[in-house]
């Protein structure tokens, strides 16, 4: 559990309740009400699962957070600099009240599992690139009117794919381009609309099963 008792540096052991910087097999909680917000800026950071509770914030400046399982965002995630990165090998869930801010449009979030915008999330990722990769099937569930993507890239090799699925109560909005890379697949399986304000590059396969694009 993050305490922030000494400074804001994620990689300073004095800021953690067990006086140990998390590794790839450690679950992390960033709670509300800490003295200082957690900040990844001196070197890359690692954990197994991470929960950013409602009322808490995580900052990343030109470094990478590698999450070997799942990430849950309950409040604020902020990126500073074009080299800010998150790599999540499991699922990402944006909870009610969650938000995103980026100082540069080159920052990247890479996901191998599912992506969920829950009701009440306010995660506007217009200033980010979201990439889906890895050897697993990934699904998008959109249940928030205040959340949207910037650029969305599908890099999952066949036979794996990314799909927009039900139950989704809201449209999938992409403010930039949707890119389906060579030998990759995207499925529009939801009855909701897929809205792409940039270009649709389908070097791989794009399947329209339901809804409108």
PDB file of C-alpha atoms in Angstrom:
ATOM      1  CA  UNK A   1       0.000   0.000   0.000  1.00  0.00           C
ATOM      2  CA  UNK A   2       1.297   3.438  -0.961  1.00  0.00           C
ATOM      3  CA  UNK A   3       1.748   5.873   1.940  1.00  0.00           C
ATOM      4  CA  UNK A   4       3.760   8.764   0.438  1.00  0.00           C
ATOM      5  CA  UNK A   5       5.210   9.412   3.886  1.00  0.00           C
ATOM      6  CA  UNK A   6       8.647  10.443   2.654  1.00  0.00           C
ATOM      7  CA  UNK A   7       8.224  11.929  -0.859  1.00  0.00           C
ATOM      8  CA  UNK A   8       6.292  11.262  -4.085  1.00  0.00           C
ATOM      9  CA  UNK A   9       8.788   8.805  -5.659  1.00  0.00           C
ATOM     10  CA  UNK A  10       7.247   5.377  -6.388  1.00  0.00           C
ATOM     11  CA  UNK A  11      10.743   3.846  -6.360  1.00  0.00           C
ATOM     12  CA  UNK A  12      11.638   5.065  -2.858  1.00  0.00           C
ATOM     13  CA  UNK A  13      11.008   2.175  -0.433  1.00  0.00           C
ATOM     14  CA  UNK A  14      10.193   4.611   2.380  1.00  0.00           C
ATOM     15  CA  UNK A  15       6.871   5.470   0.683  1.00  0.00           C
ATOM     16  CA  UNK A  16       5.440   1.924   1.023  1.00  0.00           C
ATOM     17  CA  UNK A  17       3.864   0.364   4.083  1.00  0.00           C
ATOM     18  CA  UNK A  18       6.198  -2.657   4.071  1.00  0.00           C
ATOM     19  CA  UNK A  19       9.225  -0.492   3.219  1.00  0.00           C
ATOM     20  CA  UNK A  20       9.696  -2.371  -0.074  1.00  0.00           C
ATOM     21  CA  UNK A  21       9.285  -1.090  -3.639  1.00  0.00           C
ATOM     22  CA  UNK A  22       6.727  -3.295  -5.461  1.00  0.00           C
ATOM     23  CA  UNK A  23       7.893  -5.943  -7.939  1.00  0.00           C
ATOM     24  CA  UNK A  24       6.049  -7.889 -10.643  1.00  0.00           C
ATOM     25  CA  UNK A  25       4.495 -10.306  -8.119  1.00  0.00           C
ATOM     26  CA  UNK A  26       3.196  -7.656  -5.674  1.00  0.00           C
ATOM     27  CA  UNK A  27      -0.338  -6.186  -5.620  1.00  0.00           C
ATOM     28  CA  UNK A  28      -0.484  -2.397  -5.215  1.00  0.00           C
ATOM     29  CA  UNK A  29      -3.161  -0.118  -3.747  1.00  0.00           C
ATOM     30  CA  UNK A  30      -2.948   3.661  -4.123  1.00  0.00           C
ATOM     31  CA  UNK A  31      -5.430   4.823  -1.457  1.00  0.00           C
ATOM     32  CA  UNK A  32      -7.125   8.167  -1.010  1.00  0.00           C
ATOM     33  CA  UNK A  33      -5.988  10.546   1.693  1.00  0.00           C
ATOM     34  CA  UNK A  34      -2.231   9.975   1.453  1.00  0.00           C
ATOM     35  CA  UNK A  35       0.227  12.777   2.202  1.00  0.00           C
ATOM     36  CA  UNK A  36       1.573  12.768  -1.370  1.00  0.00           C
ATOM     37  CA  UNK A  37       0.408  11.322  -4.694  1.00  0.00           C
ATOM     38  CA  UNK A  38       2.465   8.482  -6.139  1.00  0.00           C
ATOM     39  CA  UNK A  39       4.731   9.573  -8.987  1.00  0.00           C
ATOM     40  CA  UNK A  40       6.752   7.339 -11.338  1.00  0.00           C
ATOM     41  CA  UNK A  41       9.617   9.486 -12.612  1.00  0.00           C
ATOM     42  CA  UNK A  42      13.037   8.208 -11.480  1.00  0.00           C
ATOM     43  CA  UNK A  43      12.847   4.772 -13.160  1.00  0.00           C
ATOM     44  CA  UNK A  44      10.292   2.300 -14.473  1.00  0.00           C
ATOM     45  CA  UNK A  45       7.828   0.705 -12.037  1.00  0.00           C
ATOM     46  CA  UNK A  46       6.381  -2.786 -11.695  1.00  0.00           C
ATOM     47  CA  UNK A  47       3.487  -4.578  -9.973  1.00  0.00           C
ATOM     48  CA  UNK A  48       1.071  -7.501 -10.383  1.00  0.00           C
ATOM     49  CA  UNK A  49      -2.337  -5.861  -9.845  1.00  0.00           C
ATOM     50  CA  UNK A  50      -2.904  -2.180  -9.147  1.00  0.00           C
ATOM     51  CA  UNK A  51      -5.929  -0.330  -7.764  1.00  0.00           C
ATOM     52  CA  UNK A  52      -6.052   3.472  -7.778  1.00  0.00           C
ATOM     53  CA  UNK A  53      -8.834   4.174  -5.306  1.00  0.00           C
ATOM     54  CA  UNK A  54     -11.456   6.884  -5.625  1.00  0.00           C
ATOM     55  CA  UNK A  55      -9.870  10.106  -4.403  1.00  0.00           C
ATOM     56  CA  UNK A  56      -6.308   9.016  -5.303  1.00  0.00           C
ATOM     57  CA  UNK A  57      -3.986   9.896  -8.191  1.00  0.00           C
ATOM     58  CA  UNK A  58      -1.068   8.300 -10.010  1.00  0.00           C
ATOM     59  CA  UNK A  59       1.395  10.416 -12.028  1.00  0.00           C
ATOM     60  CA  UNK A  60       3.806   9.026 -14.647  1.00  0.00           C
ATOM     61  CA  UNK A  61       6.561  11.211 -16.153  1.00  0.00           C
ATOM     62  CA  UNK A  62       8.526   9.814 -19.120  1.00  0.00           C
ATOM     63  CA  UNK A  63       8.686   6.361 -17.493  1.00  0.00           C
ATOM     64  CA  UNK A  64       6.832   3.083 -17.795  1.00  0.00           C
ATOM     65  CA  UNK A  65       4.543   1.186 -15.442  1.00  0.00           C
ATOM     66  CA  UNK A  66       4.450  -2.556 -16.174  1.00  0.00           C
ATOM     67  CA  UNK A  67       1.415  -4.350 -14.701  1.00  0.00           C
ATOM     68  CA  UNK A  68       1.637  -8.128 -14.989  1.00  0.00           C
ATOM     69  CA  UNK A  69      -2.090  -8.658 -14.369  1.00  0.00           C
ATOM     70  CA  UNK A  70      -4.972  -6.153 -13.964  1.00  0.00           C
ATOM     71  CA  UNK A  71      -5.357  -2.396 -13.434  1.00  0.00           C
ATOM     72  CA  UNK A  72      -8.354  -0.636 -11.839  1.00  0.00           C
ATOM     73  CA  UNK A  73      -8.585   3.165 -11.961  1.00  0.00           C
ATOM     74  CA  UNK A  74     -10.957   4.797  -9.489  1.00  0.00           C
ATOM     75  CA  UNK A  75      -9.852   8.416  -9.773  1.00  0.00           C
ATOM     76  CA  UNK A  76      -7.059  10.157 -11.707  1.00  0.00           C
ATOM     77  CA  UNK A  77      -4.267   8.938 -13.971  1.00  0.00           C
ATOM     78  CA  UNK A  78      -1.898  11.621 -15.328  1.00  0.00           C
ATOM     79  CA  UNK A  79       0.836  11.301 -17.969  1.00  0.00           C
ATOM     80  CA  UNK A  80       3.663  13.825 -18.361  1.00  0.00           C
ATOM     81  CA  UNK A  81       6.017  13.691 -21.357  1.00  0.00           C
ATOM     82  CA  UNK A  82       5.948  11.751 -24.618  1.00  0.00           C
ATOM     83  CA  UNK A  83       7.708   8.713 -23.098  1.00  0.00           C
ATOM     84  CA  UNK A  84       5.064   8.028 -20.433  1.00  0.00           C
ATOM     85  CA  UNK A  85       3.833   4.453 -20.819  1.00  0.00           C
ATOM     86  CA  UNK A  86       1.662   1.801 -19.170  1.00  0.00           C
ATOM     87  CA  UNK A  87       1.787  -1.854 -20.190  1.00  0.00           C
ATOM     88  CA  UNK A  88      -1.041  -3.970 -18.744  1.00  0.00           C
ATOM     89  CA  UNK A  89      -0.873  -7.701 -19.434  1.00  0.00           C
ATOM     90  CA  UNK A  90      -4.398  -8.253 -18.075  1.00  0.00           C
ATOM     91  CA  UNK A  91      -7.524  -6.050 -18.012  1.00  0.00           C
ATOM     92  CA  UNK A  92      -8.060  -2.314 -17.457  1.00  0.00           C
ATOM     93  CA  UNK A  93     -11.216  -1.083 -15.721  1.00  0.00           C
ATOM     94  CA  UNK A  94     -12.125   2.605 -15.434  1.00  0.00           C
ATOM     95  CA  UNK A  95     -14.483   3.052 -12.481  1.00  0.00           C
ATOM     96  CA  UNK A  96     -17.093   5.714 -11.695  1.00  0.00           C
ATOM     97  CA  UNK A  97     -15.270   9.051 -11.277  1.00  0.00           C
ATOM     98  CA  UNK A  98     -12.058   7.980 -13.006  1.00  0.00           C
ATOM     99  CA  UNK A  99     -10.267  10.428 -15.308  1.00  0.00           C
ATOM    100  CA  UNK A 100      -7.208  10.718 -17.538  1.00  0.00           C
ATOM    101  CA  UNK A 101      -4.929  13.599 -18.477  1.00  0.00           C
ATOM    102  CA  UNK A 102      -1.852  13.688 -20.734  1.00  0.00           C
ATOM    103  CA  UNK A 103       0.591  16.484 -21.502  1.00  0.00           C
ATOM    104  CA  UNK A 104       1.705  14.877 -24.800  1.00  0.00           C
ATOM    105  CA  UNK A 105      -0.166  13.065 -27.583  1.00  0.00           C
ATOM    106  CA  UNK A 106       2.619  10.461 -27.991  1.00  0.00           C
ATOM    107  CA  UNK A 107       2.024   8.685 -24.655  1.00  0.00           C
ATOM    108  CA  UNK A 108       0.968   5.032 -24.921  1.00  0.00           C
ATOM    109  CA  UNK A 109      -1.157   2.528 -22.987  1.00  0.00           C
ATOM    110  CA  UNK A 110      -0.696  -1.087 -24.106  1.00  0.00           C
ATOM    111  CA  UNK A 111      -3.224  -3.738 -23.044  1.00  0.00           C
ATOM    112  CA  UNK A 112      -3.389  -7.493 -23.554  1.00  0.00           C
ATOM    113  CA  UNK A 113      -6.804  -8.144 -21.955  1.00  0.00           C
ATOM    114  CA  UNK A 114     -10.202  -6.416 -21.794  1.00  0.00           C
ATOM    115  CA  UNK A 115     -10.973  -2.706 -21.475  1.00  0.00           C
ATOM    116  CA  UNK A 116     -14.012  -1.475 -19.532  1.00  0.00           C
ATOM    117  CA  UNK A 117     -15.394   2.050 -19.174  1.00  0.00           C
ATOM    118  CA  UNK A 118     -17.891   1.678 -16.328  1.00  0.00           C
ATOM    119  CA  UNK A 119     -20.863   3.984 -15.752  1.00  0.00           C
ATOM    120  CA  UNK A 120     -19.707   7.372 -14.470  1.00  0.00           C
ATOM    121  CA  UNK A 121     -16.136   7.132 -15.784  1.00  0.00           C
ATOM    122  CA  UNK A 122     -14.832  10.410 -17.238  1.00  0.00           C
ATOM    123  CA  UNK A 123     -11.743   9.076 -18.993  1.00  0.00           C
ATOM    124  CA  UNK A 124     -11.045  11.177 -22.085  1.00  0.00           C
ATOM    125  CA  UNK A 125      -8.021   9.535 -23.715  1.00  0.00           C
ATOM    126  CA  UNK A 126      -7.926  11.909 -26.683  1.00  0.00           C
ATOM    127  CA  UNK A 127      -4.284  12.670 -25.835  1.00  0.00           C
ATOM    128  CA  UNK A 128      -3.087   9.047 -25.855  1.00  0.00           C
ATOM    129  CA  UNK A 129      -2.431   6.044 -28.075  1.00  0.00           C
ATOM    130  CA  UNK A 130      -4.041   2.805 -26.880  1.00  0.00           C
ATOM    131  CA  UNK A 131      -2.602  -0.417 -28.305  1.00  0.00           C
ATOM    132  CA  UNK A 132      -4.010  -3.920 -27.913  1.00  0.00           C
ATOM    133  CA  UNK A 133      -1.517  -6.754 -28.269  1.00  0.00           C
ATOM    134  CA  UNK A 134      -0.754 -10.154 -26.765  1.00  0.00           C
ATOM    135  CA  UNK A 135      -1.897 -13.724 -27.353  1.00  0.00           C
ATOM    136  CA  UNK A 136      -5.450 -13.515 -26.037  1.00  0.00           C
ATOM    137  CA  UNK A 137      -8.869 -12.275 -27.150  1.00  0.00           C
ATOM    138  CA  UNK A 138      -9.654  -8.724 -25.973  1.00  0.00           C
ATOM    139  CA  UNK A 139     -13.044  -7.034 -25.576  1.00  0.00           C
ATOM    140  CA  UNK A 140     -14.214  -3.440 -25.227  1.00  0.00           C
ATOM    141  CA  UNK A 141     -17.173  -2.661 -22.936  1.00  0.00           C
ATOM    142  CA  UNK A 142     -18.362   0.943 -23.088  1.00  0.00           C
ATOM    143  CA  UNK A 143     -20.860   2.078 -20.420  1.00  0.00           C
ATOM    144  CA  UNK A 144     -19.836   5.724 -19.987  1.00  0.00           C
ATOM    145  CA  UNK A 145     -20.887   8.768 -22.012  1.00  0.00           C
ATOM    146  CA  UNK A 146     -17.874  10.754 -20.772  1.00  0.00           C
ATOM    147  CA  UNK A 147     -15.132   8.371 -21.918  1.00  0.00           C
ATOM    148  CA  UNK A 148     -13.456   8.055 -25.303  1.00  0.00           C
ATOM    149  CA  UNK A 149     -10.265   6.936 -27.015  1.00  0.00           C
ATOM    150  CA  UNK A 150      -7.673   8.950 -28.935  1.00  0.00           C
ATOM    151  CA  UNK A 151      -5.891   6.655 -31.383  1.00  0.00           C
ATOM    152  CA  UNK A 152      -6.738   2.953 -31.123  1.00  0.00           C
ATOM    153  CA  UNK A 153      -4.353   0.346 -32.559  1.00  0.00           C
ATOM    154  CA  UNK A 154      -4.978  -3.405 -32.911  1.00  0.00           C
ATOM    155  CA  UNK A 155      -1.700  -5.351 -32.856  1.00  0.00           C
ATOM    156  CA  UNK A 156      -3.016  -8.758 -31.772  1.00  0.00           C
ATOM    157  CA  UNK A 157      -1.821 -11.556 -34.076  1.00  0.00           C
ATOM    158  CA  UNK A 158      -4.355 -13.979 -35.560  1.00  0.00           C
ATOM    159  CA  UNK A 159      -6.281 -15.920 -34.423  1.00  0.00           C
ATOM    160  CA  UNK A 160      -6.652 -13.420 -31.547  1.00  0.00           C
ATOM    161  CA  UNK A 161      -8.681 -10.253 -31.947  1.00  0.00           C
ATOM    162  CA  UNK A 162     -10.158  -7.103 -30.425  1.00  0.00           C
ATOM    163  CA  UNK A 163     -13.941  -6.735 -30.373  1.00  0.00           C
ATOM    164  CA  UNK A 164     -16.483  -4.117 -29.273  1.00  0.00           C
ATOM    165  CA  UNK A 165     -19.017  -6.139 -27.286  1.00  0.00           C
ATOM    166  CA  UNK A 166     -22.316  -6.030 -25.465  1.00  0.00           C
ATOM    167  CA  UNK A 167     -23.340  -5.409 -22.777  1.00  0.00           C
ATOM    168  CA  UNK A 168     -22.323  -1.860 -23.747  1.00  0.00           C
ATOM    169  CA  UNK A 169     -24.809   0.930 -23.125  1.00  0.00           C
ATOM    170  CA  UNK A 170     -22.864   3.645 -24.986  1.00  0.00           C
ATOM    171  CA  UNK A 171     -21.139   4.177 -28.328  1.00  0.00           C
ATOM    172  CA  UNK A 172     -17.439   3.500 -28.815  1.00  0.00           C
ATOM    173  CA  UNK A 173     -15.928   6.890 -29.708  1.00  0.00           C
ATOM    174  CA  UNK A 174     -12.417   7.162 -31.198  1.00  0.00           C
ATOM    175  CA  UNK A 175     -11.288  10.772 -31.549  1.00  0.00           C
ATOM    176  CA  UNK A 176      -8.350   9.933 -33.826  1.00  0.00           C
ATOM    177  CA  UNK A 177      -7.605   6.890 -36.031  1.00  0.00           C
ATOM    178  CA  UNK A 178      -8.582   3.247 -35.728  1.00  0.00           C
ATOM    179  CA  UNK A 179      -5.696   1.121 -37.022  1.00  0.00           C
ATOM    180  CA  UNK A 180      -6.050  -2.618 -37.584  1.00  0.00           C
ATOM    181  CA  UNK A 181      -2.527  -3.876 -38.290  1.00  0.00           C
ATOM    182  CA  UNK A 182      -1.530  -6.569 -40.787  1.00  0.00           C
ATOM    183  CA  UNK A 183      -2.847 -10.063 -39.846  1.00  0.00           C
ATOM    184  CA  UNK A 184      -4.980  -8.563 -37.041  1.00  0.00           C
ATOM    185  CA  UNK A 185      -8.758  -8.536 -36.543  1.00  0.00           C
ATOM    186  CA  UNK A 186     -11.322  -6.086 -35.156  1.00  0.00           C
ATOM    187  CA  UNK A 187     -14.976  -7.058 -34.650  1.00  0.00           C
ATOM    188  CA  UNK A 188     -17.859  -4.613 -34.215  1.00  0.00           C
ATOM    189  CA  UNK A 189     -20.158  -6.953 -32.271  1.00  0.00           C
ATOM    190  CA  UNK A 190     -22.150  -4.367 -30.281  1.00  0.00           C
ATOM    191  CA  UNK A 191     -25.550  -2.973 -31.183  1.00  0.00           C
ATOM    192  CA  UNK A 192     -24.112   0.434 -30.226  1.00  0.00           C
ATOM    193  CA  UNK A 193     -22.320   2.620 -32.759  1.00  0.00           C
ATOM    194  CA  UNK A 194     -18.612   2.742 -33.518  1.00  0.00           C
ATOM    195  CA  UNK A 195     -17.660   6.376 -34.183  1.00  0.00           C
ATOM    196  CA  UNK A 196     -14.222   7.128 -35.679  1.00  0.00           C
ATOM    197  CA  UNK A 197     -13.441  10.823 -36.091  1.00  0.00           C
ATOM    198  CA  UNK A 198     -10.085  10.136 -37.760  1.00  0.00           C
ATOM    199  CA  UNK A 199      -9.299   7.499 -40.384  1.00  0.00           C
ATOM    200  CA  UNK A 200      -9.950   3.772 -40.423  1.00  0.00           C
ATOM    201  CA  UNK A 201      -6.836   1.887 -41.535  1.00  0.00           C
ATOM    202  CA  UNK A 202      -7.676  -1.784 -42.012  1.00  0.00           C
ATOM    203  CA  UNK A 203      -4.449  -3.451 -43.111  1.00  0.00           C
ATOM    204  CA  UNK A 204      -5.846  -6.494 -41.332  1.00  0.00           C
ATOM    205  CA  UNK A 205      -9.542  -7.451 -41.126  1.00  0.00           C
ATOM    206  CA  UNK A 206     -12.476  -5.311 -39.965  1.00  0.00           C
ATOM    207  CA  UNK A 207     -15.738  -7.168 -39.335  1.00  0.00           C
ATOM    208  CA  UNK A 208     -19.056  -5.306 -39.008  1.00  0.00           C
ATOM    209  CA  UNK A 209     -21.360  -7.758 -37.217  1.00  0.00           C
ATOM    210  CA  UNK A 210     -23.851  -5.342 -35.586  1.00  0.00           C
ATOM    211  CA  UNK A 211     -24.513  -1.645 -35.056  1.00  0.00           C
ATOM    212  CA  UNK A 212     -23.189   1.113 -37.308  1.00  0.00           C
ATOM    213  CA  UNK A 213     -19.746   2.506 -38.025  1.00  0.00           C
TER     214      UNK A 213
END
